[in-house]
CSV table of C-alpha atoms and ligand atoms in Angstrom, one decimal:
chain,number,residue,atom,x,y,z
A,29,UNK,CA,109.9,159.8,97.5
A,30,UNK,CA,111.3,158.7,94.9
A,31,UNK,CA,113.0,155.5,95.1
A,32,UNK,CA,108.9,154.0,95.2
A,33,UNK,CA,107.9,155.7,92.8
A,34,UNK,CA,110.3,153.9,90.8
A,35,UNK,CA,109.7,150.2,92.0
A,36,UNK,CA,107.2,148.8,89.4
A,37,UNK,CA,107.2,151.6,86.6
A,38,UNK,CA,107.3,148.9,84.0
A,39,UNK,CA,104.3,150.0,82.2
A,40,UNK,CA,101.9,146.9,82.4
A,41,UNK,CA,99.6,146.9,79.2
A,42,UNK,CA,96.2,147.3,80.5
A,43,UNK,CA,96.8,149.8,83.1
A,44,UNK,CA,96.2,153.1,81.4
A,45,UNK,CA,98.0,155.3,83.8
A,46,UNK,CA,100.5,154.7,85.4
A,47,UNK,CA,100.4,155.7,89.5
A,48,UNK,CA,104.3,157.1,89.0
A,49,UNK,CA,103.7,161.1,88.4
A,50,UNK,CA,105.6,163.1,91.3
A,51,UNK,CA,105.7,166.7,92.2
A,52,UNK,CA,109.7,168.2,91.8
A,53,UNK,CA,110.6,170.2,94.4
A,54,UNK,CA,110.2,173.9,94.2
A,55,UNK,CA,113.5,174.7,93.3
A,56,UNK,CA,114.2,172.0,91.7
A,57,UNK,CA,114.4,170.9,88.2
A,58,UNK,CA,114.6,167.5,86.6
A,59,UNK,CA,118.5,167.0,86.0
A,60,UNK,CA,118.6,167.6,89.3
A,61,UNK,CA,116.2,165.5,90.3
A,62,UNK,CA,117.8,162.4,88.3
A,63,UNK,CA,121.1,162.9,90.1
A,64,UNK,CA,119.9,162.7,93.4
A,65,UNK,CA,118.3,159.7,92.1
A,66,UNK,CA,121.6,158.6,90.7
A,67,UNK,CA,123.2,159.5,94.4
A,68,UNK,CA,120.5,157.1,96.3
A,69,UNK,CA,121.1,154.0,94.0
A,70,UNK,CA,124.3,153.9,95.0
A,71,UNK,CA,124.1,151.6,98.3
A,72,UNK,CA,121.7,149.8,96.4
A,73,UNK,CA,121.7,146.9,94.0
A,74,UNK,CA,119.4,148.3,91.9
A,75,UNK,CA,121.6,149.9,88.3
A,76,UNK,CA,118.4,150.0,85.8
A,77,UNK,CA,118.1,152.3,82.8
A,78,UNK,CA,115.0,155.3,84.1
A,79,UNK,CA,114.6,157.8,82.7
A,80,UNK,CA,112.9,160.6,84.3
A,81,UNK,CA,109.4,163.0,81.8
A,82,UNK,CA,109.0,165.9,83.7
A,83,UNK,CA,105.8,167.6,82.1
A,84,UNK,CA,106.3,170.8,83.0
A,85,UNK,CA,108.8,171.3,80.2
A,86,UNK,CA,105.6,169.7,78.1
A,87,UNK,CA,103.5,172.3,78.9
A,88,UNK,CA,106.4,175.1,77.9
A,89,UNK,CA,107.3,173.9,74.0
A,90,UNK,CA,103.3,174.2,73.5
A,91,UNK,CA,103.2,177.4,74.7
A,92,UNK,CA,106.2,178.1,72.7
A,93,UNK,CA,105.2,176.4,70.0
A,94,UNK,CA,101.9,178.2,70.2
A,95,UNK,CA,103.2,181.6,70.2
A,96,UNK,CA,105.1,181.6,67.4
A,97,UNK,CA,102.9,180.1,65.7
A,98,UNK,CA,99.7,181.1,66.7
A,99,UNK,CA,98.0,180.7,63.7
A,100,UNK,CA,98.4,177.6,63.4
A,101,UNK,CA,97.5,174.6,65.3
A,102,UNK,CA,99.4,171.4,66.8
A,103,UNK,CA,98.4,168.1,65.9
A,104,UNK,CA,101.3,166.1,68.2
A,105,UNK,CA,102.5,163.2,67.0
A,106,UNK,CA,102.0,160.3,68.5
A,107,UNK,CA,105.6,158.1,67.6
A,108,UNK,CA,107.8,160.5,68.9
A,109,UNK,CA,107.0,159.2,72.3
A,110,UNK,CA,103.6,157.9,73.1
A,111,UNK,CA,104.5,157.7,77.0
A,112,UNK,CA,100.7,158.0,78.3
A,113,UNK,CA,101.4,161.0,80.8
A,114,UNK,CA,102.5,162.5,77.4
A,115,UNK,CA,99.3,161.6,75.8
A,116,UNK,CA,97.5,163.0,79.3
A,117,UNK,CA,98.8,165.9,79.3
A,118,UNK,CA,98.9,167.5,75.6
A,119,UNK,CA,94.7,166.1,75.4
A,120,UNK,CA,94.3,168.2,78.7
A,121,UNK,CA,96.8,171.3,77.3
A,122,UNK,CA,93.8,170.6,74.0
A,123,UNK,CA,96.1,169.8,71.3
A,124,UNK,CA,95.6,167.6,68.4
A,125,UNK,CA,96.9,164.9,67.2
A,126,UNK,CA,98.6,162.8,64.2
A,127,UNK,CA,98.8,158.6,64.4
A,128,UNK,CA,100.4,156.6,62.5
A,129,UNK,CA,97.8,153.2,63.2
A,130,UNK,CA,95.0,151.3,64.4
A,131,UNK,CA,97.0,151.1,68.1
A,132,UNK,CA,97.9,154.9,67.3
A,133,UNK,CA,94.6,156.1,68.0
A,134,UNK,CA,93.0,153.5,69.8
A,135,UNK,CA,95.5,155.5,73.1
A,136,UNK,CA,94.2,158.2,71.8
A,137,UNK,CA,90.3,158.3,71.3
A,138,UNK,CA,90.6,155.9,74.7
A,139,UNK,CA,91.6,159.7,76.2
A,140,UNK,CA,88.6,160.7,75.6
A,141,UNK,CA,89.9,163.0,72.5
A,142,UNK,CA,87.3,163.6,70.6
A,143,UNK,CA,87.9,162.5,66.6
A,144,UNK,CA,88.0,166.2,65.0
A,145,UNK,CA,90.6,166.3,67.2
A,146,UNK,CA,92.9,164.0,65.4
A,147,UNK,CA,94.7,163.0,62.1
A,148,UNK,CA,95.9,160.0,60.7
A,149,UNK,CA,98.4,160.4,58.6
A,150,UNK,CA,100.6,157.8,57.8
A,151,UNK,CA,99.9,157.8,53.1
A,152,UNK,CA,100.0,154.0,52.6
A,153,UNK,CA,98.3,152.2,56.4
A,154,UNK,CA,95.9,148.1,56.1
A,155,UNK,CA,92.8,148.6,55.1
A,156,UNK,CA,91.8,147.6,59.0
A,157,UNK,CA,93.3,150.1,60.2
A,158,UNK,CA,90.9,152.5,57.7
A,159,UNK,CA,88.4,150.5,58.6
A,160,UNK,CA,89.0,151.2,62.6
A,161,UNK,CA,89.2,154.3,61.4
A,162,UNK,CA,86.0,155.4,59.6
A,163,UNK,CA,84.0,153.4,62.2
A,164,UNK,CA,85.8,155.3,65.1
A,165,UNK,CA,85.3,158.7,62.9
A,166,UNK,CA,88.4,159.7,62.1
A,167,UNK,CA,87.9,160.6,59.2
A,168,UNK,CA,90.7,163.5,58.6
A,169,UNK,CA,93.4,161.0,56.9
A,170,UNK,CA,96.6,161.3,54.4
A,171,UNK,CA,97.2,160.3,50.8
A,172,UNK,CA,99.1,159.8,48.6
A,173,UNK,CA,98.4,157.1,46.3
A,174,UNK,CA,95.9,155.8,43.7
A,175,UNK,CA,96.4,152.5,45.5
A,176,UNK,CA,95.5,154.7,48.8
A,177,UNK,CA,92.3,156.5,47.4
A,178,UNK,CA,91.1,153.2,45.7
A,179,UNK,CA,91.2,151.5,49.3
A,180,UNK,CA,89.9,154.6,50.9
A,181,UNK,CA,87.1,154.2,48.6
A,182,UNK,CA,87.2,150.9,49.2
A,183,UNK,CA,87.3,151.3,53.6
A,184,UNK,CA,86.2,154.6,53.7
A,185,UNK,CA,84.0,156.5,52.0
A,186,UNK,CA,83.1,159.7,54.3
A,187,UNK,CA,86.9,159.8,54.2
A,188,UNK,CA,88.8,163.8,54.5
A,189,UNK,CA,91.8,163.3,52.6
A,190,UNK,CA,94.8,165.5,52.3
A,191,UNK,CA,97.1,164.8,49.5
A,192,UNK,CA,101.1,164.9,50.7
A,193,UNK,CA,103.6,166.6,48.7
A,194,UNK,CA,106.6,165.2,48.0
A,195,UNK,CA,109.2,167.5,49.2
A,196,UNK,CA,113.0,168.6,49.1
A,197,UNK,CA,114.4,167.1,52.1
A,198,UNK,CA,117.9,166.3,51.5
A,199,UNK,CA,118.6,168.4,54.6
A,200,UNK,CA,116.9,167.8,56.8
A,201,UNK,CA,118.5,165.1,60.1
A,202,UNK,CA,115.6,161.9,59.8
A,203,UNK,CA,114.5,162.9,55.4
A,204,UNK,CA,111.1,161.1,54.1
A,205,UNK,CA,110.3,162.1,51.1
A,206,UNK,CA,112.4,159.1,49.4
A,207,UNK,CA,108.6,157.0,51.2
A,208,UNK,CA,106.4,159.5,51.8
A,209,UNK,CA,104.7,162.1,49.2
A,210,UNK,CA,103.2,162.6,45.5
A,211,UNK,CA,105.0,165.5,43.2
A,212,UNK,CA,103.8,167.9,42.3
A,213,UNK,CA,103.5,166.7,38.6
A,214,UNK,CA,101.3,163.6,40.2
A,215,UNK,CA,99.0,165.5,41.7
A,216,UNK,CA,96.3,166.8,39.0
A,217,UNK,CA,95.4,163.3,38.4
A,218,UNK,CA,95.8,162.0,42.0
A,219,UNK,CA,92.9,164.9,42.3
A,220,UNK,CA,90.8,163.9,39.9
A,221,UNK,CA,91.2,160.2,40.8
A,222,UNK,CA,89.3,161.2,43.9
A,223,UNK,CA,87.3,163.4,42.0
A,224,UNK,CA,85.7,160.3,40.1
A,225,UNK,CA,85.9,158.1,42.7
A,226,UNK,CA,83.8,160.0,45.4
A,227,UNK,CA,86.3,161.3,47.5
A,228,UNK,CA,86.4,164.9,49.1
A,229,UNK,CA,90.3,165.6,49.2
A,230,UNK,CA,90.6,168.3,51.7
A,231,UNK,CA,93.8,169.5,50.9
A,232,UNK,CA,97.3,168.9,51.2
A,233,UNK,CA,100.3,167.7,53.7
A,234,UNK,CA,103.9,167.4,53.5
A,235,UNK,CA,106.3,167.0,55.9
A,236,UNK,CA,110.7,168.6,55.4
A,237,UNK,CA,111.7,165.7,57.3
A,238,UNK,CA,113.1,164.9,61.2
A,239,UNK,CA,114.9,168.1,62.2
A,240,UNK,CA,114.7,170.0,59.5
A,241,UNK,CA,118.1,172.6,59.1
A,242,UNK,CA,116.8,174.5,56.0
A,243,UNK,CA,113.7,176.9,56.8
A,244,UNK,CA,114.2,177.3,53.3
A,245,UNK,CA,112.3,174.1,52.7
A,246,UNK,CA,109.5,175.3,54.2
A,247,UNK,CA,109.3,177.9,51.7
A,248,UNK,CA,109.3,175.4,49.2
A,249,UNK,CA,106.6,173.0,50.7
A,250,UNK,CA,103.7,175.8,51.7
A,251,UNK,CA,103.9,177.4,47.7
A,252,UNK,CA,104.0,173.6,46.1
A,253,UNK,CA,101.4,173.6,48.3
A,254,UNK,CA,99.1,176.7,47.0
A,255,UNK,CA,99.9,175.3,43.6
A,256,UNK,CA,97.8,171.5,45.2
A,257,UNK,CA,94.6,173.4,46.5
A,258,UNK,CA,94.3,175.4,42.7
A,259,UNK,CA,94.4,172.3,42.0
A,260,UNK,CA,92.0,170.8,43.8
A,261,UNK,CA,89.5,173.6,43.7
A,262,UNK,CA,89.4,172.9,39.5
A,263,UNK,CA,89.3,169.5,40.1
A,264,UNK,CA,85.9,170.0,41.8
A,265,UNK,CA,87.5,169.4,45.7
A,266,UNK,CA,87.0,172.6,48.2
A,267,UNK,CA,90.3,172.5,49.7
A,268,UNK,CA,90.0,173.5,53.1
A,269,UNK,CA,93.1,172.6,55.2
A,270,UNK,CA,97.0,172.8,55.2
A,271,UNK,CA,99.3,170.1,57.8
A,272,UNK,CA,102.6,171.4,57.2
A,273,UNK,CA,104.2,168.5,59.1
A,274,UNK,CA,107.0,168.0,61.2
A,275,UNK,CA,110.2,168.9,61.3
A,276,UNK,CA,111.1,171.8,64.3
A,277,UNK,CA,114.3,171.8,66.3
A,278,UNK,CA,113.9,170.0,69.2
A,279,UNK,CA,116.4,171.5,71.3
A,280,UNK,CA,118.5,174.8,69.9
A,281,UNK,CA,122.2,173.1,70.6
A,282,UNK,CA,122.1,173.2,66.7
A,283,UNK,CA,121.2,173.8,63.3
A,284,UNK,CA,118.4,176.7,62.7
A,285,UNK,CA,116.7,178.9,65.4
A,286,UNK,CA,112.9,177.1,66.0
A,287,UNK,CA,111.6,181.6,65.9
A,288,UNK,CA,113.8,182.1,62.8
A,289,UNK,CA,112.2,179.0,61.1
A,290,UNK,CA,108.5,180.8,62.8
A,291,UNK,CA,108.8,183.7,61.0
A,292,UNK,CA,110.3,182.3,57.8
A,293,UNK,CA,107.3,179.9,57.7
A,294,UNK,CA,105.3,182.7,58.5
A,295,UNK,CA,106.2,184.4,55.8
A,296,UNK,CA,105.0,182.0,53.6
A,297,UNK,CA,102.4,181.4,54.7
A,298,UNK,CA,101.2,185.4,54.5
A,299,UNK,CA,102.7,185.1,51.2
A,300,UNK,CA,100.0,181.7,49.7
A,301,UNK,CA,97.9,181.2,52.5
A,302,UNK,CA,97.0,184.2,53.5
A,303,UNK,CA,94.1,184.1,56.6
A,304,UNK,CA,92.0,186.4,55.1
A,305,UNK,CA,90.9,182.7,52.9
A,306,UNK,CA,89.9,180.9,55.6
A,307,UNK,CA,92.2,177.5,55.6
A,308,UNK,CA,93.1,175.8,59.1
A,309,UNK,CA,96.1,175.7,59.0
A,310,UNK,CA,97.5,172.5,61.3
A,311,UNK,CA,101.7,170.6,61.6
A,312,UNK,CA,102.2,167.8,63.6
A,313,UNK,CA,104.9,168.5,65.6
A,314,UNK,CA,106.9,165.6,67.9
A,315,UNK,CA,110.4,166.4,68.5
A,316,UNK,CA,110.0,169.7,69.3
A,317,UNK,CA,107.2,168.5,71.8
A,318,UNK,CA,109.1,166.1,73.4
A,319,UNK,CA,113.7,166.8,73.0
A,320,UNK,CA,113.9,168.3,76.0
A,321,UNK,CA,111.6,166.4,78.3
A,322,UNK,CA,113.4,164.1,78.9
A,323,UNK,CA,116.6,162.7,81.0
A,324,UNK,CA,117.8,159.5,80.3
A,325,UNK,CA,120.1,157.7,83.2
A,326,UNK,CA,122.3,154.7,82.4
A,327,UNK,CA,124.9,152.8,84.1
A,328,UNK,CA,128.3,151.2,83.2
A,329,UNK,CA,128.3,147.0,83.2
A,330,UNK,CA,131.4,146.5,81.5
A,331,UNK,CA,134.6,148.2,80.7
A,332,UNK,CA,137.3,147.2,78.6
A,333,UNK,CA,140.5,149.4,78.4
A,334,UNK,CA,142.4,148.9,75.2
A,335,UNK,CA,145.6,150.4,73.5
A,336,UNK,CA,146.0,151.7,70.2
A,337,UNK,CA,148.6,150.8,67.7
A,338,UNK,CA,150.4,154.5,68.4
A,339,UNK,CA,150.7,153.3,72.0
A,340,UNK,CA,147.0,155.7,73.1
A,341,UNK,CA,145.2,154.4,75.8
A,342,UNK,CA,141.1,153.7,73.8
A,343,UNK,CA,138.2,152.1,76.8
A,344,UNK,CA,135.1,150.6,75.7
A,345,UNK,CA,132.2,151.2,77.8
A,346,UNK,CA,128.9,148.9,77.6
A,347,UNK,CA,126.1,150.7,79.3
A,348,UNK,CA,122.8,148.9,80.9
A,349,UNK,CA,121.0,151.3,77.3
A,350,UNK,CA,121.9,151.7,73.9
A,351,UNK,CA,120.9,151.3,70.0
A,352,UNK,CA,117.7,148.7,71.0
A,353,UNK,CA,117.1,150.8,73.7
A,354,UNK,CA,117.0,154.5,74.7
A,355,UNK,CA,119.3,155.4,71.4
A,356,UNK,CA,117.5,153.4,68.4
A,357,UNK,CA,118.4,156.6,66.3
A,358,UNK,CA,121.9,157.2,68.3
A,359,UNK,CA,123.6,155.4,64.5
A,360,UNK,CA,122.1,158.9,62.7
A,361,UNK,CA,122.2,161.1,64.3
A,362,UNK,CA,125.7,163.2,62.6
A,363,UNK,CA,127.4,164.0,66.4
A,364,UNK,CA,127.7,161.2,69.8
A,365,UNK,CA,126.1,163.2,72.0
A,366,UNK,CA,128.4,163.6,74.8
A,367,UNK,CA,126.7,162.5,78.8
A,368,UNK,CA,127.3,163.9,81.5
A,369,UNK,CA,129.3,162.0,83.9
A,370,UNK,CA,127.9,161.4,87.8
A,371,UNK,CA,131.8,160.6,89.4
A,372,UNK,CA,133.8,163.3,91.4
A,373,UNK,CA,137.1,164.0,90.0
A,374,UNK,CA,140.4,165.3,92.1
A,375,UNK,CA,141.1,167.3,89.3
A,376,UNK,CA,140.9,167.6,85.2
A,377,UNK,CA,140.6,164.3,84.7
A,378,UNK,CA,141.8,163.4,81.4
A,379,UNK,CA,140.2,162.7,78.7
A,380,UNK,CA,139.7,159.0,76.6
A,381,UNK,CA,138.8,158.5,73.2
A,382,UNK,CA,135.6,156.2,73.7
A,383,UNK,CA,133.1,153.6,72.7
A,384,UNK,CA,129.2,153.6,74.3
A,385,UNK,CA,128.3,150.1,73.6
A,386,UNK,CA,124.6,148.8,74.7
A,387,UNK,CA,123.7,145.2,76.3
A,388,UNK,CA,123.0,143.4,74.0
A,389,UNK,CA,125.1,141.0,72.5
A,390,UNK,CA,124.3,142.3,68.8
A,391,UNK,CA,128.0,144.3,68.6
A,392,UNK,CA,126.2,147.4,66.4
A,393,UNK,CA,124.4,147.6,69.2
A,394,UNK,CA,126.8,151.4,70.2
A,395,UNK,CA,125.0,154.4,71.1
A,396,UNK,CA,126.6,156.4,68.3
A,397,UNK,CA,129.1,155.2,65.7
A,398,UNK,CA,131.5,157.6,66.4
A,399,UNK,CA,133.6,157.4,69.9
A,400,UNK,CA,133.3,160.7,72.3
A,401,UNK,CA,136.0,162.0,74.6
A,402,UNK,CA,135.6,160.6,78.7
A,403,UNK,CA,137.5,160.5,81.5
A,404,UNK,CA,138.0,157.2,82.3
A,405,UNK,CA,135.2,155.8,84.3
A,406,UNK,CA,134.6,153.0,86.5
A,407,UNK,CA,131.5,149.4,86.3
A,408,UNK,CA,128.8,151.0,87.8
A,409,UNK,CA,129.4,154.2,87.0
A,410,UNK,CA,126.0,157.0,85.5
A,411,UNK,CA,126.0,158.7,83.1
A,412,UNK,CA,123.3,161.0,82.0
A,413,UNK,CA,121.7,162.2,78.7
A,414,UNK,CA,120.1,165.0,78.2
A,415,UNK,CA,117.0,165.7,75.7
A,416,UNK,CA,116.1,161.2,74.5
A,417,UNK,CA,112.3,162.0,75.1
A,418,UNK,CA,112.1,162.3,71.3
A,419,UNK,CA,112.3,158.9,69.4
A,420,UNK,CA,113.0,157.3,72.2
A,421,UNK,CA,111.3,155.6,74.5
A,422,UNK,CA,108.7,154.8,71.3
A,423,UNK,CA,111.4,153.0,69.3
A,424,UNK,CA,113.3,150.1,71.8
A,425,UNK,CA,112.9,147.2,72.1
A,426,UNK,CA,113.3,143.5,75.1
A,427,UNK,CA,115.8,142.5,72.4
A,428,UNK,CA,118.0,140.0,74.1
A,429,UNK,CA,116.5,140.1,77.5
A,430,UNK,CA,116.9,144.2,78.4
A,431,UNK,CA,113.7,145.4,79.0
A,432,UNK,CA,113.6,149.4,78.2
A,433,UNK,CA,114.2,151.8,80.2
A,434,UNK,CA,111.5,152.4,83.4
A,435,UNK,CA,109.5,155.8,82.6
A,436,UNK,CA,109.0,158.7,86.5
A,437,UNK,CA,107.0,161.1,85.5
A,438,UNK,CA,106.7,164.8,86.8
A,439,UNK,CA,104.5,167.9,87.0
A,440,UNK,CA,105.2,171.6,89.2
A,441,UNK,CA,104.4,174.5,89.2
A,442,UNK,CA,103.6,175.4,84.7
A,443,UNK,CA,101.1,172.6,84.2
A,444,UNK,CA,99.5,173.8,87.2
A,445,UNK,CA,99.2,177.6,85.6
A,446,UNK,CA,98.0,176.1,82.3
A,447,UNK,CA,95.0,174.9,84.3
A,448,UNK,CA,96.1,171.2,85.0
A,449,UNK,CA,96.0,169.8,88.5
A,450,UNK,CA,95.7,166.6,90.0
A,451,UNK,CA,93.5,163.9,91.3
A,452,UNK,CA,93.7,160.6,93.3
A,453,UNK,CA,90.5,159.2,93.3
A,454,UNK,CA,89.8,155.6,94.1
A,455,UNK,CA,93.7,155.0,93.6
A,456,UNK,CA,94.1,156.8,89.6
A,457,UNK,CA,94.9,159.9,89.0
A,458,UNK,CA,93.5,162.0,86.8
A,459,UNK,CA,93.9,165.2,85.8
A,460,UNK,CA,91.6,167.9,85.4
B,6,PLP,N1,104.0,163.6,60.5
B,6,PLP,C1,104.5,162.4,60.8
B,6,PLP,C2,103.5,162.2,59.1
B,6,PLP,C3,105.7,162.2,59.9
B,6,PLP,O1,106.6,161.3,59.8
B,6,PLP,C4,106.4,162.2,61.9
B,6,PLP,C5,107.7,162.0,61.9
B,6,PLP,O2,107.9,161.0,60.8
B,6,PLP,C6,106.0,163.9,62.3
B,6,PLP,C7,104.4,164.0,62.2
B,6,PLP,C8,106.8,164.1,63.4
B,6,PLP,O3,107.9,164.6,62.8
B,6,PLP,P1,109.2,165.5,64.5
B,6,PLP,O4,109.0,165.3,64.7
B,6,PLP,O5,110.4,166.1,62.7
B,6,PLP,O6,108.2,166.9,63.8
């Protein structure tokens, strides 16, 4: 049952595949299972935070991506959520992988994924990680500076490089272009420098910023890449790969719809990279694949009520997961998430402004910068946050000794439909 599956879930290093993979009941959603688990826990003293990852949703997201953008090959961004079962399922489904470091490369190569299915998409890499990529046959690398070219020439002369372009991403919830990307004006020089160093540039890449709010950012970036392709060919490079990065929405709650974004991207690709040119188009989706996969359950461990100057009541809840755990990006989300309250009320309860604090001794350890409106709750009550799969477990640490939430994985008919099943052999679960 679920109680055993959550025991000992702390993912020990060197234990590659957690065995805690469970099948959902026929009519049960992951969210229902979380609620059932909370009910089971109510009589115990086990109140640690946990996450449930529904691998069936992951499979559906992959299908949705491929359906909307059939001309684009997804290279899943491992940084978004590097849980072993997530990577396993994606490897079985046949995606490629975007890795940001040696450890991520090791993780993906360790699954038996061919190095040709990996892009090392960090424009500023440590030399030792570049050497690791070279030793293991990972050839596709991104760069955005002269200095990176010098390093690659020294440590990985056989690399196939994508020039990362700066984008107009100020509208994204998480912009990236202040840190990464060459300006269009700088590209000509970088392309000739690469040639002079004997390096092969094979295309261009960009990232419109995570959770992009303006699909037109893709149109502009794709048009810019077309210029880079022309410059590259002019400099003697064989330009054959376009990488449109990530930035796709994780849920449909707010912001542009994925289908709308896919239409804009398809139109831009048809315009600037028509299929008959034979350019391979790849993407690095993270949030789109993972956000809706995980549901987080957190417990109220302490509570204070205060009277505001005007006499109104305000509540402070202290939770056992927070900014140093699954809610690292909460400070940067435009509106706070409102959790599902796991408590029965006789009638519609009054709502109070509530500050949600995490468990550490850091005063800035709060889930969101703004208060949320919730009913009066008690120590021991549970809050459930859906859509917590993107940039949550992969960003959590053990500050103050609070361990990252344990993750339990479920799979069901969707994965089996796609031909992914599970087999147990000598105590190890493997996907078949
Ligand atoms: N690729 C690169 C280079 C990134 O930096 C990121 C996110 O930071 C991603 C892909 C994934 O982006 P998203 O989760 O918005 O799809």
